[in-house]
Amino acid sequence: MAGMAERGYVDLAAMLRVAEVALLTPATRQDPERIRALLHPDYVEVGRSGRRWTRDDVLDRLACEQARPTPATDEWELMELAPDLVLVTYRMRGDQRESRHSSIWDISSGSPVLRFHQGTVVPSTG
């Protein structure tokens, strides 16, 4: 399998950023089929609260979530973990708080599928 350089790092970075940000948007969060397409069946998340979530847990939670604005993100970085696994990290700001996020994306099928995600709240310094 081709590594990130062979795939085109810029194209891969853009594809993963689009997929990651899509998961933050109300349109995707309210579309169970889109969520199923983006989250691997064995998906695991460790939320900002420390709680562990599965794909089914996320689908259940999002089914009753109120729409909210898409949070701002920046400080995006990618690291190839294996030929078909990429770690994506970024900072998110919204709801008057800041958090750091890490996601592991499987790109073996050509369409990114999220395997793991963790969010960590950044303590306020005020």
Short mmCIF file of C-alpha atoms in Angstrom, two decimals:
data_model
loop_
_atom_site.label_atom_id
_atom_site.label_comp_id
_atom_site.label_asym_id
_atom_site.label_seq_id
_atom_site.Cartn_x
_atom_site.Cartn_y
_atom_site.Cartn_z
CA MET A 1 0.00 0.00 0.00
CA ALA A 2 1.14 3.50 -0.75
CA GLY A 3 2.17 5.75 2.11
CA MET A 4 1.07 9.33 2.62
CA ALA A 5 3.68 10.72 0.22
CA GLU A 6 2.58 8.43 -2.59
CA ARG A 7 -1.11 9.18 -1.99
CA GLY A 8 -0.50 12.91 -2.03
CA TYR A 9 -0.25 14.33 1.47
CA VAL A 10 -2.20 17.49 0.63
CA ASP A 11 -5.10 15.54 -0.89
CA LEU A 12 -5.14 13.09 2.03
CA ALA A 13 -5.00 15.90 4.59
CA ALA A 14 -7.90 17.67 2.88
CA MET A 15 -9.95 14.46 2.65
CA LEU A 16 -9.47 13.65 6.34
CA ARG A 17 -10.14 17.20 7.46
CA VAL A 18 -13.39 17.26 5.47
CA ALA A 19 -14.45 13.94 7.04
CA GLU A 20 -13.50 15.04 10.56
CA VAL A 21 -15.24 18.42 10.29
CA ALA A 22 -18.31 16.73 8.79
CA LEU A 23 -18.72 14.85 12.07
CA LEU A 24 -18.99 18.21 13.85
CA THR A 25 -21.71 19.66 11.60
CA PRO A 26 -25.43 19.52 12.39
CA ALA A 27 -26.22 18.11 8.91
CA THR A 28 -24.02 15.05 9.49
CA ARG A 29 -24.82 14.65 13.17
CA GLN A 30 -28.53 14.43 12.30
CA ASP A 31 -27.96 11.88 9.50
CA PRO A 32 -27.60 8.35 10.95
CA GLU A 33 -26.62 6.84 7.58
CA ARG A 34 -23.81 9.36 7.13
CA ILE A 35 -22.60 8.67 10.68
CA ARG A 36 -22.63 4.91 9.99
CA ALA A 37 -20.59 5.52 6.82
CA LEU A 38 -17.98 7.58 8.69
CA LEU A 39 -17.66 5.48 11.87
CA HIS A 40 -16.17 1.98 11.72
CA PRO A 41 -18.44 -0.75 13.19
CA ASP A 42 -15.83 -1.24 15.97
CA TYR A 43 -15.44 2.52 16.57
CA VAL A 44 -14.49 3.61 20.09
CA GLU A 45 -14.48 7.13 21.49
CA VAL A 46 -13.20 8.44 24.79
CA GLY A 47 -15.15 11.64 25.25
CA ARG A 48 -14.10 14.86 26.94
CA SER A 49 -15.96 13.58 30.02
CA GLY A 50 -13.81 10.44 30.10
CA ARG A 51 -16.75 8.24 29.11
CA ARG A 52 -16.21 5.45 26.56
CA TRP A 53 -18.60 5.41 23.58
CA THR A 54 -19.20 2.85 20.82
CA ARG A 55 -20.65 3.58 17.38
CA ASP A 56 -24.10 2.50 18.61
CA ASP A 57 -23.77 4.75 21.67
CA VAL A 58 -22.91 7.70 19.41
CA LEU A 59 -25.85 6.99 17.11
CA ASP A 60 -28.21 6.81 20.10
CA ARG A 61 -26.84 10.04 21.59
CA LEU A 62 -27.00 11.95 18.30
CA ALA A 63 -30.60 10.85 17.67
CA CYS A 64 -31.74 13.18 20.46
CA GLU A 65 -29.09 15.90 20.18
CA GLN A 66 -30.22 19.46 19.55
CA ALA A 67 -28.59 21.13 16.53
CA ARG A 68 -25.75 23.42 17.52
CA PRO A 69 -23.24 25.55 15.64
CA THR A 70 -20.19 23.82 14.18
CA PRO A 71 -17.24 24.57 16.47
CA ALA A 72 -14.09 26.26 15.18
CA THR A 73 -11.05 24.03 14.65
CA ASP A 74 -7.36 24.73 14.04
CA GLU A 75 -3.84 23.37 14.65
CA TRP A 76 -4.46 20.39 12.36
CA GLU A 77 -1.70 17.76 12.16
CA LEU A 78 -1.49 14.33 10.50
CA MET A 79 0.81 11.42 11.27
CA GLU A 80 0.91 8.14 9.37
CA LEU A 81 0.74 5.27 11.88
CA ALA A 82 0.70 2.51 9.26
CA PRO A 83 0.14 2.48 5.48
CA ASP A 84 -3.65 2.70 5.92
CA LEU A 85 -3.98 4.33 9.35
CA VAL A 86 -3.58 8.05 9.96
CA LEU A 87 -3.63 9.94 13.25
CA VAL A 88 -5.31 13.35 12.97
CA THR A 89 -5.00 15.86 15.80
CA TYR A 90 -6.54 19.31 16.13
CA ARG A 91 -7.81 21.91 18.56
CA MET A 92 -11.51 22.71 18.85
CA ARG A 93 -13.11 25.84 20.29
CA GLY A 94 -16.79 26.14 21.01
CA ASP A 95 -19.32 26.32 23.84
CA GLN A 96 -16.91 28.67 25.67
CA ARG A 97 -14.32 25.92 26.06
CA GLU A 98 -11.28 24.58 24.28
CA SER A 99 -10.37 20.94 23.73
CA ARG A 100 -7.74 18.85 21.96
CA HIS A 101 -8.83 15.97 19.74
CA SER A 102 -7.13 12.88 18.33
CA SER A 103 -8.65 10.60 15.70
CA ILE A 104 -7.39 7.46 14.00
CA TRP A 105 -8.70 7.12 10.45
CA ASP A 106 -8.64 3.93 8.36
CA ILE A 107 -8.11 4.87 4.71
CA SER A 108 -7.71 1.34 3.30
CA SER A 109 -11.01 1.46 1.38
CA GLY A 110 -10.30 4.82 -0.23
CA SER A 111 -13.06 6.44 1.85
CA PRO A 112 -11.98 7.44 5.35
CA VAL A 113 -13.55 5.53 8.24
CA LEU A 114 -12.99 6.64 11.83
CA ARG A 115 -11.70 3.88 14.14
CA PHE A 116 -10.96 5.84 17.32
CA HIS A 117 -11.46 9.35 18.71
CA GLN A 118 -10.53 11.06 21.96
CA GLY A 119 -11.29 14.57 23.14
CA THR A 120 -9.58 16.24 26.10
CA VAL A 121 -10.71 19.51 27.66
CA VAL A 122 -8.02 22.17 27.97
CA PRO A 123 -8.32 23.75 31.42
CA SER A 124 -9.02 27.47 31.37
CA THR A 125 -6.16 29.65 32.54
CA GLY A 126 -8.30 32.42 33.96
#
